[in-house]
Amino acid sequence: MELSPEFNSPYIPVQKIEDPLLEDLGTSLSILRTDLIHPVVSGNKWFKLKYNLIKAHEQGKRSLLSFGGPWSNHLHALAEAGRLFNFKTIGLVRGELATPLNSCLDDARKAGMLLEGISRSIYREKDNPDYLRSLQQRFPDAYLIPEGGANREGVQGCAELNLYFDENQFDLVCMACGTGTMLTGLATTSAIPLLGFQILKGDNYLNRRISNNLQKFGLSSHCEWSINDTFHFGGYAKTTEELIAFISRFERVNKIPLEPVYSGKMLYGLYELTKKRDFFPQNSRIMIIHGGGLQGKRGFL
Ligand SMILES: *Cc1c(COP(=O)(O)O)cnc(C)c1O
């Protein structure tokens, strides 16, 4: 499969964050704007899809099937990628499909995705090999991608993210983590340490999951990495007035859009740690990966 240059190695701007609030705090923050890759197929979800699309094509599959919640950035990107690269797409959505569809699923359906709501109890089987076999029988032509693009190909795509900035100019890379796929990928290639902000509640689950991923895929980490789990704001997609106020101010001052599920929590956390003054070594140069996912913001309006 031939990917055009804008998808194979997209141009991703790096922007310096010049926020008066951070002046004299001894860190400099820059952000890799993966949200600008493409209006829909953007963010880390594009990197997680890239090698999945290539592999599906190699296997002669003509459709792509995956899973997600009703505001899934992953299903949204998958639907549009399918439209752009001529795959049929099937989205299995957690819970009943609402009528009318929300704007995320409405976009996906308009891009051609076949949507099916599945009960929460069946959704829990989304990684169970027996269930996946039964889906493969029902959709023989489908290439199956796990929720969030969290497989070996997803890791492989994210491993390329460090090619988009000069590692010599930074001391640390920060990112928001859900499944930890992006961090797993970067851990295999990055020359500088990584700090992941866990946006789901749950003791230490990401540390375990990332270590398991590395082992399962026969990969090893190339750098130090760690997870901060204190800025989840009560759990996945949970917000507080303080978080929303932080995001509005950040967007106004820095002219960079955020969403409250991932990038808003990461930046909130990063600002808090920076304000402690002694958390990061003096004059730390920090690269932040903007994960994209701005469509999900519509779920909060
Ligand atoms: C999916 C997503 C993440 C998390 O990526 P993982 O690889 O699942 O850890 C971070 N930010 C945004 C905007 C996302 O959509």
mmCIF file with all atom_site columns, C-alpha atoms and ligand atoms in Angstrom, residues 44-45 48 73 176-182 259 262 291-293, ligand 1:
data_model
loop_
_atom_site.group_PDB
_atom_site.id
_atom_site.type_symbol
_atom_site.label_atom_id
_atom_site.label_alt_id
_atom_site.label_comp_id
_atom_site.label_asym_id
_atom_site.label_entity_id
_atom_site.label_seq_id
_atom_site.pdbx_PDB_ins_code
_atom_site.Cartn_x
_atom_site.Cartn_y
_atom_site.Cartn_z
_atom_site.occupancy
_atom_site.B_iso_or_equiv
_atom_site.pdbx_formal_charge
_atom_site.auth_seq_id
_atom_site.auth_comp_id
_atom_site.auth_asym_id
_atom_site.auth_atom_id
_atom_site.pdbx_PDB_model_num
ATOM   1  C CA . ASN A 1 44  ? -1.589  9.696  17.856 1.00 0.00 ? 44  ASN A CA 1
ATOM   2  C CA . LYS A 1 45  ? -4.527  7.750  16.393 1.00 0.00 ? 45  LYS A CA 1
ATOM   3  C CA . LYS A 1 48  ? -1.528  3.803  15.670 1.00 0.00 ? 48  LYS A CA 1
ATOM   4  C CA . ASN A 1 73  ? -11.257 9.242  18.845 1.00 0.00 ? 73  ASN A CA 1
ATOM   5  C CA . ALA A 1 176 ? -1.174  11.677 28.073 1.00 0.00 ? 176 ALA A CA 1
ATOM   6  C CA . CYS A 1 177 ? -1.692  7.920  28.380 1.00 0.00 ? 177 CYS A CA 1
ATOM   7  C CA . GLY A 1 178 ? -4.832  5.830  28.046 1.00 0.00 ? 178 GLY A CA 1
ATOM   8  C CA . THR A 1 179 ? -3.783  2.373  26.875 1.00 0.00 ? 179 THR A CA 1
ATOM   9  C CA . GLY A 1 180 ? -0.093  3.315  27.033 1.00 0.00 ? 180 GLY A CA 1
ATOM   10 C CA . THR A 1 181 ? 0.438   2.285  23.404 1.00 0.00 ? 181 THR A CA 1
ATOM   11 C CA . MET A 1 182 ? 1.990   5.609  22.437 1.00 0.00 ? 182 MET A CA 1
ATOM   12 C CA . GLU A 1 259 ? -9.677  18.563 25.057 1.00 0.00 ? 259 GLU A CA 1
ATOM   13 C CA . TYR A 1 262 ? -6.328  13.617 27.561 1.00 0.00 ? 262 TYR A CA 1
ATOM   14 C CA . GLY A 1 291 ? -2.360  13.650 21.152 1.00 0.00 ? 291 GLY A CA 1
ATOM   15 C CA . GLY A 1 292 ? -5.028  15.226 18.919 1.00 0.00 ? 292 GLY A CA 1
ATOM   16 C CA . GLY A 1 293 ? -8.538  13.959 19.626 1.00 0.00 ? 293 GLY A CA 1
HETATM 17 C C1 . LIG B 2 .   ? -5.909  7.948  22.496 1.00 0.00 ? 1   LIG B C1 1
HETATM 18 C C2 . LIG B 2 .   ? -5.334  9.211  22.965 1.00 0.00 ? 1   LIG B C2 1
HETATM 19 C C3 . LIG B 2 .   ? -4.270  9.265  23.887 1.00 0.00 ? 1   LIG B C3 1
HETATM 20 C C4 . LIG B 2 .   ? -3.730  8.039  24.579 1.00 0.00 ? 1   LIG B C4 1
HETATM 21 O O1 . LIG B 2 .   ? -2.971  7.187  23.791 1.00 0.00 ? 1   LIG B O1 1
HETATM 22 P P1 . LIG B 2 .   ? -2.596  5.744  24.339 1.00 0.00 ? 1   LIG B P1 1
HETATM 23 O O2 . LIG B 2 .   ? -1.712  5.200  23.291 1.00 0.00 ? 1   LIG B O2 1
HETATM 24 O O3 . LIG B 2 .   ? -3.904  4.973  24.412 1.00 0.00 ? 1   LIG B O3 1
HETATM 25 O O4 . LIG B 2 .   ? -1.976  5.838  25.662 1.00 0.00 ? 1   LIG B O4 1
HETATM 26 C C5 . LIG B 2 .   ? -3.767  10.518 24.247 1.00 0.00 ? 1   LIG B C5 1
HETATM 27 N N1 . LIG B 2 .   ? -4.282  11.651 23.743 1.00 0.00 ? 1   LIG B N1 1
HETATM 28 C C6 . LIG B 2 .   ? -5.300  11.636 22.859 1.00 0.00 ? 1   LIG B C6 1
HETATM 29 C C7 . LIG B 2 .   ? -5.854  12.924 22.394 1.00 0.00 ? 1   LIG B C7 1
HETATM 30 C C8 . LIG B 2 .   ? -5.871  10.427 22.452 1.00 0.00 ? 1   LIG B C8 1
HETATM 31 O O5 . LIG B 2 .   ? -6.896  10.443 21.581 1.00 0.00 ? 1   LIG B O5 1
#
